[in-house]
Short mmCIF file of C-alpha atoms in Angstrom, two decimals:
data_model
loop_
_atom_site.label_atom_id
_atom_site.label_comp_id
_atom_site.label_asym_id
_atom_site.label_seq_id
_atom_site.Cartn_x
_atom_site.Cartn_y
_atom_site.Cartn_z
CA MET M 1 -30.95 115.69 11.37
CA SER M 2 -31.80 116.98 14.85
CA SER M 3 -32.68 114.73 17.77
CA GLU M 4 -36.26 115.96 17.55
CA GLN M 5 -36.44 114.82 13.87
CA LEU M 6 -35.11 111.46 14.84
CA THR M 7 -37.96 110.90 17.29
CA VAL M 8 -40.30 110.78 14.29
CA TYR M 9 -38.89 107.42 13.49
CA ASP M 10 -39.67 105.92 16.88
CA TRP M 11 -41.91 103.34 15.16
CA LYS M 12 -44.87 102.00 17.08
CA ARG M 13 -46.91 98.83 17.01
CA TYR M 14 -50.61 98.77 16.18
CA PRO M 15 -52.14 95.53 17.30
CA GLU M 16 -55.66 96.65 16.91
CA THR M 17 -55.05 97.79 13.41
CA ALA M 18 -53.38 94.58 12.54
CA ARG M 19 -56.39 92.64 13.86
CA PHE M 20 -58.72 94.81 11.74
CA ILE M 21 -56.69 94.14 8.49
CA ASP M 22 -56.49 90.43 9.19
CA GLU M 23 -60.14 90.13 9.82
CA ARG M 24 -60.80 91.88 6.52
CA ILE M 25 -58.52 89.56 4.62
CA ASN M 26 -60.07 86.54 6.25
CA VAL M 27 -63.47 87.60 4.97
CA PHE M 28 -62.07 87.44 1.41
CA CYS M 29 -60.79 83.94 2.00
CA GLN M 30 -64.05 82.81 3.56
CA LYS M 31 -66.09 84.09 0.63
CA SER M 32 -63.94 82.54 -2.15
CA ALA M 33 -62.51 79.07 -2.27
CA ASP M 34 -60.10 80.28 -4.95
CA ILE M 35 -58.70 83.03 -2.79
CA GLN M 36 -58.49 80.61 0.19
CA GLN M 37 -56.62 78.21 -1.97
CA PHE M 38 -54.30 80.97 -3.28
CA ALA M 39 -53.48 81.98 0.31
CA HIS M 40 -52.79 78.33 1.15
CA ASP M 41 -50.45 78.00 -1.86
CA LEU M 42 -48.49 81.09 -0.96
CA GLN M 43 -47.94 79.67 2.54
CA THR M 44 -46.93 76.21 1.53
CA ARG M 45 -45.04 76.98 -1.76
CA THR M 46 -43.35 80.28 -0.99
CA GLY M 47 -43.28 80.51 2.78
CA THR M 48 -45.22 83.84 2.71
CA ARG M 49 -48.53 85.03 3.95
CA LEU M 50 -51.22 86.60 1.83
CA ARG M 51 -51.12 89.70 3.97
CA ASP M 52 -47.33 90.10 3.08
CA TRP M 53 -48.50 90.87 -0.51
CA VAL M 54 -51.58 93.06 -0.04
CA ASP M 55 -51.34 96.49 -1.66
CA HIS M 56 -54.83 97.82 -0.67
CA LEU M 57 -58.45 96.90 -0.03
CA GLU M 58 -61.60 98.25 -1.61
CA VAL M 59 -64.54 97.78 0.83
CA GLU M 60 -68.11 98.78 1.35
CA TRP M 61 -68.03 102.19 2.98
CA SER M 62 -69.76 103.92 5.90
CA ASP M 63 -69.26 106.88 8.20
CA ALA M 64 -68.64 104.47 10.94
CA LEU M 65 -65.83 102.70 8.97
CA ALA M 66 -64.22 106.06 8.22
CA SER M 67 -64.28 106.83 12.01
CA GLU M 68 -62.86 103.45 12.87
CA LEU M 69 -59.94 103.83 10.37
CA VAL M 70 -59.03 107.18 11.89
CA GLU M 71 -58.99 105.63 15.42
CA LEU M 72 -56.77 102.88 14.06
CA GLY M 73 -54.21 105.47 12.82
CA TYR M 74 -55.28 105.89 9.23
CA GLU M 75 -55.33 109.24 7.48
CA PRO M 76 -57.39 110.30 4.41
CA VAL M 77 -55.71 111.03 1.09
CA MET M 78 -57.43 114.35 0.31
CA ASP M 79 -57.37 114.33 -3.51
CA ALA M 80 -58.44 110.82 -4.05
CA ASP M 81 -61.42 110.17 -6.48
CA ARG M 82 -63.08 108.02 -3.86
CA PRO M 83 -62.42 107.99 -0.08
CA LEU M 84 -58.92 106.48 0.42
CA TYR M 85 -57.07 106.06 3.76
CA HIS M 86 -53.42 105.23 4.38
CA HIS M 87 -51.43 104.50 7.55
CA PRO M 88 -48.37 106.81 7.42
CA ALA M 89 -46.79 105.37 10.68
CA ALA M 90 -47.01 101.66 10.01
CA MET M 91 -46.86 98.96 7.31
CA PHE M 92 -50.49 98.33 6.60
CA PRO M 93 -52.32 98.27 3.24
CA ALA M 94 -54.39 101.24 2.27
CA VAL M 95 -58.25 101.07 2.47
CA LYS M 96 -60.48 102.63 -0.23
CA VAL M 97 -64.22 102.75 -0.78
CA ALA M 98 -65.44 100.12 -3.27
CA ALA M 99 -66.77 101.44 -6.55
CA SER M 100 -69.53 98.79 -6.49
CA ALA M 101 -71.14 96.23 -4.28
CA VAL M 102 -68.16 93.93 -4.86
CA GLU M 103 -65.25 94.31 -2.34
CA ARG M 104 -61.79 93.84 -3.79
CA LEU M 105 -58.42 92.84 -2.38
CA PHE M 106 -55.33 93.96 -4.40
CA VAL M 107 -52.20 91.93 -4.25
CA ARG M 108 -48.74 93.22 -5.36
CA VAL M 109 -46.85 91.33 -8.03
CA ASP M 110 -43.81 92.28 -10.09
CA SER M 111 -45.69 91.54 -13.28
CA VAL M 112 -49.42 91.07 -13.88
CA ALA M 113 -48.51 89.27 -17.21
CA ASP M 114 -46.13 86.94 -15.42
CA PHE M 115 -48.88 86.08 -12.85
CA LEU M 116 -51.46 85.41 -15.57
CA LEU M 117 -48.93 83.22 -17.44
CA VAL M 118 -48.64 81.00 -14.38
CA HIS M 119 -52.27 80.93 -13.29
CA GLN M 120 -54.00 81.00 -16.73
CA ARG M 121 -57.06 82.65 -15.36
CA ASP M 122 -59.72 84.18 -17.72
CA MET M 123 -57.20 84.83 -20.52
CA ASP M 124 -59.77 86.68 -22.58
CA THR M 125 -59.96 89.38 -19.97
CA SER M 126 -57.54 92.28 -20.74
CA ILE M 127 -55.09 93.86 -18.28
CA GLU M 128 -56.14 97.36 -17.12
CA GLY M 129 -53.29 99.74 -17.90
CA ASP M 130 -51.20 100.04 -21.04
CA VAL M 131 -47.99 98.00 -21.53
CA GLY M 132 -45.33 100.10 -19.80
CA SER M 133 -47.63 102.18 -17.69
CA ALA M 134 -46.85 102.88 -14.03
CA VAL M 135 -49.88 100.84 -12.79
CA ARG M 136 -51.35 97.69 -14.27
CA GLN M 137 -53.96 95.40 -12.71
CA ARG M 138 -56.43 92.65 -13.36
CA ILE M 139 -58.91 90.40 -11.63
CA ALA M 140 -57.50 87.00 -10.68
CA PHE M 141 -59.98 85.27 -8.43
CA ALA M 142 -63.66 85.91 -7.48
CA GLY M 143 -66.15 84.73 -4.94
CA GLU M 144 -69.36 85.71 -3.12
CA GLY M 145 -69.24 89.51 -3.51
CA VAL M 146 -65.49 89.61 -3.46
CA GLU M 147 -62.57 89.67 -5.88
CA LEU M 148 -58.73 89.41 -5.73
CA HIS M 149 -56.93 91.54 -8.14
CA VAL M 150 -53.24 91.57 -8.88
CA ILE M 151 -51.47 94.90 -9.27
CA GLU M 152 -48.08 95.97 -10.44
CA ARG M 153 -46.68 99.39 -9.58
CA HIS M 154 -43.71 101.25 -10.96
CA GLY M 155 -43.02 104.30 -8.88
CA CYS M 156 -46.67 105.00 -8.32
CA PRO M 157 -48.02 104.05 -4.85
CA VAL M 158 -51.68 103.76 -3.89
CA THR M 159 -51.55 107.34 -2.49
CA CYS M 160 -50.57 108.64 -6.03
CA THR M 161 -54.01 109.49 -7.17
CA THR M 162 -53.02 110.64 -10.74
CA PRO M 163 -50.78 108.02 -12.30
CA PRO M 164 -48.13 109.50 -14.77
CA ALA M 165 -48.55 109.07 -18.51
CA THR M 166 -47.31 106.03 -20.04
CA PRO M 167 -43.69 106.58 -21.16
CA ASP M 168 -42.26 106.07 -24.59
CA LEU M 169 -41.78 102.27 -24.62
CA LYS M 170 -38.47 102.45 -26.60
CA LYS M 171 -36.95 104.92 -24.06
CA LEU M 172 -38.35 102.80 -21.09
CA ALA M 173 -36.66 99.67 -22.58
CA ALA M 174 -33.39 101.45 -23.28
CA HIS M 175 -33.07 102.94 -19.83
CA ALA M 176 -34.14 99.71 -18.09
CA GLU M 177 -31.31 97.90 -20.08
CA ALA M 178 -28.73 100.56 -19.45
CA LEU M 179 -29.40 100.57 -15.69
CA ARG M 180 -29.44 96.75 -15.49
CA LEU M 181 -26.24 96.34 -17.42
CA ARG M 182 -24.36 99.40 -16.07
CA LYS M 183 -20.57 98.92 -15.83
CA ARG M 184 -19.53 98.23 -12.23
CA ASP M 185 -15.88 97.55 -12.33
CA PHE M 186 -13.76 100.74 -12.40
CA ALA M 187 -10.22 101.23 -11.38
CA GLU M 188 -11.42 104.18 -9.20
CA ALA M 189 -14.76 103.76 -7.41
CA SER M 190 -15.45 107.56 -7.87
CA ALA M 191 -15.59 106.85 -11.63
CA GLY M 192 -18.12 104.20 -11.02
CA PHE M 193 -20.39 106.52 -9.02
CA ALA M 194 -20.05 109.25 -11.71
CA HIS M 195 -21.00 106.73 -14.46
CA ALA M 196 -24.09 105.54 -12.49
CA ALA M 197 -25.18 109.15 -11.83
CA SER M 198 -24.88 109.90 -15.54
CA LEU M 199 -27.22 106.95 -16.52
CA ILE M 200 -29.62 107.92 -13.80
CA LYS M 201 -29.85 111.51 -14.84
CA SER M 202 -30.40 110.46 -18.39
CA SER M 203 -33.25 108.16 -17.36
CA ILE M 204 -34.75 110.82 -15.05
CA ALA M 205 -34.84 113.28 -17.99
CA ASP M 206 -36.98 110.89 -19.97
CA LEU M 207 -38.93 108.89 -17.37
CA GLY M 208 -38.93 110.96 -14.10
CA VAL M 209 -37.39 110.15 -10.69
CA ASN M 210 -39.83 107.59 -9.47
CA ARG M 211 -39.88 105.36 -12.60
CA THR M 212 -36.13 105.53 -12.84
CA CYS M 213 -35.87 104.45 -9.16
CA ASP M 214 -38.17 101.51 -9.90
CA LEU M 215 -35.99 100.40 -12.86
CA PHE M 216 -32.82 100.94 -11.07
CA PHE M 217 -33.74 98.55 -8.19
CA ALA M 218 -35.22 95.92 -10.39
CA GLY M 219 -31.74 95.80 -11.96
CA GLU M 220 -30.01 95.74 -8.60
CA ARG M 221 -32.09 92.82 -7.42
CA ASP M 222 -31.15 90.96 -10.64
CA TYR M 223 -27.55 91.48 -10.07
CA TRP M 224 -27.60 90.51 -6.39
CA GLN M 225 -29.71 87.43 -7.17
CA GLN M 226 -27.33 86.00 -9.78
CA ARG M 227 -24.53 86.05 -7.12
CA ASN M 228 -26.60 84.33 -4.38
CA LEU M 229 -27.92 80.78 -4.61
CA ALA M 230 -30.40 81.11 -1.75
CA ALA M 231 -31.89 84.14 -3.61
CA ARG M 232 -32.22 82.16 -6.84
CA ILE M 233 -33.84 79.21 -5.09
CA GLN M 234 -36.48 81.48 -3.33
CA LYS M 235 -36.99 83.64 -6.38
CA ALA M 236 -37.90 80.44 -8.38
CA ARG M 237 -40.35 79.50 -5.71
CA GLN M 238 -42.06 82.87 -5.83
CA ASP M 239 -41.97 82.97 -9.58
CA ALA M 240 -43.74 79.57 -9.62
CA MET M 241 -46.67 81.48 -8.11
CA GLY M 242 -46.27 84.42 -10.40
CA MET M 243 -45.26 86.92 -7.65
CA GLY M 244 -41.65 88.01 -8.29
CA TRP M 245 -39.88 89.90 -5.43
CA ALA M 246 -42.92 92.11 -4.77
CA ASN M 247 -42.58 91.18 -1.02
CA HIS M 248 -39.27 92.91 -0.60
CA ASP M 249 -38.79 94.80 2.63
CA HIS M 250 -35.42 96.55 2.30
CA HIS M 251 -32.24 96.46 0.30
CA THR M 252 -28.92 96.62 2.12
CA TYR M 253 -25.67 98.26 0.77
CA ARG M 254 -22.27 98.16 2.43
CA SER M 255 -20.02 101.19 1.77
CA SER M 256 -16.53 102.23 2.62
CA ARG M 257 -16.18 105.33 4.61
CA LYS M 258 -14.55 107.01 1.64
CA HIS M 259 -17.51 106.65 -0.70
CA PHE M 260 -20.49 106.73 1.76
CA GLN M 261 -21.52 110.23 0.95
CA SER M 262 -21.40 109.51 -2.74
CA LEU M 263 -23.62 106.49 -2.16
CA ILE M 264 -26.19 108.57 -0.26
CA GLY M 265 -25.88 111.32 -2.94
CA ILE M 266 -26.84 108.80 -5.68
CA PHE M 267 -29.73 107.56 -3.69
CA GLU M 268 -31.03 111.15 -3.04
CA LEU M 269 -30.83 111.73 -6.75
CA LEU M 270 -33.30 108.81 -7.04
CA GLY M 271 -35.72 110.44 -4.58
CA PHE M 272 -34.71 108.91 -1.25
CA GLN M 273 -35.20 110.61 2.04
CA LEU M 274 -33.38 110.14 5.27
CA ARG M 275 -34.98 108.11 7.97
CA GLU M 276 -33.52 106.78 11.29
CA ARG M 277 -29.84 106.12 12.00
CA PHE M 278 -28.34 103.07 13.62
CA TYR M 279 -25.22 102.42 15.71
CA ALA M 280 -24.56 98.74 16.61
CA GLY M 281 -22.19 99.54 19.47
CA LYS M 282 -18.43 100.13 20.09
CA GLU M 283 -17.66 96.43 19.70
CA ALA M 284 -19.18 96.16 16.28
CA GLY M 285 -17.95 99.50 15.12
CA TRP M 286 -20.44 100.07 12.42
CA GLY M 287 -23.64 102.06 11.86
CA ALA M 288 -26.21 102.69 9.23
CA GLN M 289 -28.49 105.29 7.72
CA VAL M 290 -31.91 104.13 6.73
CA ILE M 291 -33.30 105.90 3.72
CA GLU M 292 -36.75 105.57 1.93
CA GLN M 293 -38.18 106.27 -1.49
CA PRO M 294 -41.90 106.40 -0.71
CA HIS M 295 -43.20 106.56 -4.33
CA ALA M 296 -41.23 103.56 -5.48
CA ARG M 297 -41.67 101.76 -2.11
CA ILE M 298 -38.01 101.13 -1.61
CA THR M 299 -36.17 101.18 1.71
CA ILE M 300 -32.40 101.03 2.04
CA PHE M 301 -30.06 100.06 4.95
CA ALA M 302 -26.80 101.78 4.15
CA ASP M 303 -24.02 100.32 6.31
CA VAL M 304 -20.67 101.85 7.11
CA ASP M 305 -17.91 101.55 9.72
CA LEU M 306 -18.73 104.21 12.35
CA SER M 307 -17.69 105.39 15.76
CA ALA M 308 -19.78 106.49 18.67
CA GLU M 309 -18.75 110.02 18.24
CA GLU M 310 -19.71 110.14 14.51
CA VAL M 311 -23.37 109.03 15.18
CA SER M 312 -24.33 112.53 16.24
CA GLN M 313 -23.09 114.11 13.02
CA ASP M 314 -24.92 114.11 9.70
CA PHE M 315 -22.76 111.22 8.54
CA ALA M 316 -24.90 110.81 5.47
CA HIS M 317 -23.46 114.21 4.16
CA GLU M 318 -20.51 114.99 6.23
CA ALA M 319 -17.23 113.40 5.09
CA PHE M 320 -15.52 110.96 7.46
CA GLN M 321 -12.03 111.49 8.78
CA GLN M 322 -9.51 108.99 7.33
CA ARG M 323 -8.86 105.85 9.38
CA ASN M 324 -5.92 103.36 9.46
CA GLU M 325 -8.08 100.41 10.45
CA LEU M 326 -11.07 98.54 9.00
CA GLY M 327 -14.26 97.38 10.67
CA THR M 328 -16.53 94.56 9.40
CA VAL M 329 -18.20 96.73 6.76
CA GLY M 330 -14.94 98.34 5.54
CA LEU M 331 -13.19 95.03 5.17
CA TRP M 332 -16.08 93.47 3.26
CA CYS M 333 -15.70 96.44 0.82
CA ARG M 334 -12.01 95.94 0.45
CA LEU M 335 -12.48 92.25 -0.21
CA HIS M 336 -15.37 92.43 -2.69
CA GLY M 337 -15.72 96.11 -3.78
CA GLU M 338 -18.39 98.64 -3.10
CA ALA M 339 -21.91 97.20 -2.72
CA PHE M 340 -23.09 99.84 -5.22
CA LEU M 341 -20.46 98.67 -7.65
CA GLN M 342 -18.59 95.30 -8.13
CA ALA M 343 -20.09 93.52 -5.15
CA GLY M 344 -23.74 94.19 -5.47
CA MET M 345 -26.10 94.39 -2.48
CA HIS M 346 -25.09 92.59 0.77
CA HIS M 347 -28.63 91.29 1.11
CA LEU M 348 -32.19 91.72 0.20
CA GLU M 349 -34.66 91.21 2.99
CA CYS M 350 -38.23 90.09 2.17
CA GLN M 351 -41.39 89.57 4.27
CA PHE M 352 -42.23 85.87 4.98
CA ASP M 353 -43.91 83.58 7.40
CA PHE M 354 -40.56 83.26 9.29
CA ASP M 355 -40.81 79.56 10.31
CA ALA M 356 -42.39 78.31 7.11
CA ALA M 357 -39.81 80.09 4.83
CA ARG M 358 -36.86 78.68 6.85
CA ASP M 359 -38.21 75.12 7.01
CA GLN M 360 -39.19 75.06 3.36
CA LEU M 361 -35.90 76.47 2.11
CA ALA M 362 -34.01 73.84 4.22
CA GLU M 363 -36.21 70.99 3.01
CA GLU M 364 -36.61 71.86 -0.64
CA GLY M 365 -33.27 73.62 -1.40
CA ASP M 366 -31.00 72.63 1.38
CA VAL M 367 -30.70 76.20 2.19
CA LYS M 368 -29.42 76.81 5.80
CA THR M 369 -30.32 79.82 7.85
CA MET M 370 -28.22 81.36 10.62
CA LYS M 371 -29.44 81.83 14.16
CA PRO M 372 -32.15 84.59 14.26
CA PHE M 373 -30.62 87.95 15.26
CA THR M 374 -34.17 89.18 15.99
CA ASP M 375 -36.75 86.97 17.58
CA LEU M 376 -39.46 89.32 19.01
CA PRO M 377 -43.19 89.01 18.94
CA HIS M 378 -43.41 91.83 16.39
CA LEU M 379 -40.21 91.30 14.35
CA ARG M 380 -38.21 88.18 13.45
CA GLN M 381 -35.07 88.25 11.27
CA ALA M 382 -32.48 85.72 10.12
CA PHE M 383 -29.84 85.50 7.36
CA THR M 384 -29.50 82.55 5.15
CA ALA M 385 -26.00 81.03 5.36
CA GLY M 386 -23.56 83.42 3.62
CA GLU M 387 -22.76 82.95 -0.05
CA ILE M 388 -18.93 82.58 -0.30
CA TRP M 389 -17.27 84.60 -3.01
CA PRO M 390 -13.64 84.20 -4.26
CA VAL M 391 -11.51 87.12 -3.54
CA GLN M 392 -9.26 88.74 -6.18
CA GLU M 393 -5.51 88.33 -5.57
CA SER M 394 -5.06 92.09 -6.11
CA ARG M 395 -7.47 92.90 -3.27
CA ILE M 396 -5.70 90.55 -0.93
CA GLN M 397 -2.31 91.99 -1.81
CA SER M 398 -3.69 95.60 -1.39
CA LEU M 399 -4.79 94.65 2.18
CA LEU M 400 -1.46 93.08 2.98
CA ASN M 401 0.43 96.06 1.64
CA ASP M 402 -1.56 98.33 3.88
CA GLY M 403 -1.06 96.17 6.96
CA LEU M 404 -4.78 95.52 7.43
CA ILE M 405 -4.60 91.73 7.39
CA SER M 406 -1.91 89.17 8.30
CA ALA M 407 -0.19 86.67 5.97
CA GLU M 408 -2.23 83.92 7.56
CA GLU M 409 -5.53 85.78 6.97
CA ALA M 410 -4.48 86.45 3.42
CA ASP M 411 -3.93 82.67 2.77
CA LYS M 412 -7.33 82.03 4.26
CA PHE M 413 -9.04 84.34 1.82
CA ARG M 414 -7.07 82.90 -1.05
CA GLU M 415 -8.08 79.40 -0.15
CA LYS M 416 -11.63 79.79 1.17
CA GLY M 417 -12.82 83.13 -0.11
CA ALA M 418 -15.03 85.33 2.06
CA ILE M 419 -18.73 85.73 2.85
CA GLY M 420 -20.32 87.87 0.20
CA SER M 421 -24.10 88.06 0.33
CA HIS M 422 -27.33 86.72 2.04
CA LEU M 423 -30.98 86.44 1.61
CA GLU M 424 -32.70 87.77 4.75
CA ILE M 425 -35.93 86.22 6.13
CA LEU M 426 -38.19 88.63 7.95
CA GLN M 427 -41.61 88.57 9.58
CA ARG M 428 -43.32 91.67 10.74
CA GLU M 429 -46.38 91.90 12.98
CA GLU M 430 -48.60 94.75 14.16
CA GLY M 431 -47.51 97.04 11.40
CA PHE M 432 -44.11 97.64 12.91
CA LYS M 433 -42.04 99.60 10.42
CA GLY M 434 -38.71 99.76 12.26
CA PHE M 435 -35.81 97.49 12.86
CA ASN M 436 -33.96 95.88 15.79
CA GLN M 437 -31.11 98.08 17.04
CA THR M 438 -29.76 95.60 19.58
CA GLY M 439 -29.63 92.02 18.23
CA ILE M 440 -28.07 92.98 14.87
CA ASN M 441 -24.72 93.67 16.59
CA ASP M 442 -24.08 89.95 17.15
CA ILE M 443 -24.93 88.96 13.59
CA ILE M 444 -22.69 91.51 11.99
CA LEU M 445 -19.86 90.23 14.17
CA GLU M 446 -20.76 86.68 13.04
CA THR M 447 -20.42 87.73 9.38
CA ASN M 448 -16.98 89.40 9.91
CA PRO M 449 -14.79 87.93 7.16
CA LEU M 450 -11.92 87.48 9.62
CA LYS M 451 -14.11 85.29 11.96
CA GLN M 452 -15.93 83.12 9.26
CA GLN M 453 -15.62 79.43 9.35
CA VAL M 454 -15.91 77.88 5.93
#
């Protein structure tokens, strides 16, 4: 990736666009007591804001509105059945012309059926979209000329104007189960990557890339969640509102240098495209490749030990030279396994009301959060306290044999384990789509297994 290509990912802030969207959402709340109550419940019961869940709006149209949207950075989707505008450079919901006099607000959920089970609204009204289809939706709340609908998407974003055909349900269930229960523990990590690639290719042959990607990461979140208490507590809070993890922002994987290109190769098989690179600085000694699957709405932070000299190369594809030392990321992988395999994700980051989520988790679940590593007007980020995992004796002995840890450090890992995973609390403003390239250095050093205090 050239330096010119990298400048494409110099993400901007759009305060006027944010104000426009917030004003539109507020109108829905003002015109419906049910929508207003729903927004309040999200805030107080999940620590999230209604805007964090909005998929798109359908509003009364005019030429003046179309011109305003263009001024705000939106672009038309040319083959839409009705005028549809999306914002390619920021994280804002799409805006579409309403099909009637009623304006509609669409809110993302993992499952429309799960939402209806919780809220028990108009149970005689059927869900639009067959069981197993890529898009399903249904009205949830109504008011004076407005409606709130819930929508689930599986590899078919709002810009996808022709949803794929509903797959064979037996094949869909079989591939979902195979990906969710894939074997992760192999004597050689390369065999684990090959096994996952085989499962993914089989699913793609039956379901396509985008639906396979959606299924794969549903399974990844399940695996990570069952290994992280903070995640289970927050998921229960969001499930109590029927929402699931539909507010996810990005998924973070840690990788050894040896297997980093295999990791990226698997994700490219799933339809991911390279975005910006990160380098946390010489002291931290790690970097990351951000990748995105726009159809499945999945973003990944892929972390790896990295030197300043290697940042300029295409380290997503060019093999690293062998090293005799480990950085924070490499040590984590030696202690727990590859994030893609035995360890599972290092963290999932979701969009929240930053202060509300941290306060509620502390009060209701005794979940502590670490000092924020980003506290800017447009971006706030903090990890929950690390989940401590036991470390296998074979891994400790391997590190000792290679001279990578001391006997004292080995005893510490035997007695206390090592930090495994986190939930990350994030709040975005003004549509900012990027990440903080400075403050993250300190937090990675804080989570270094050799420096942890248990």
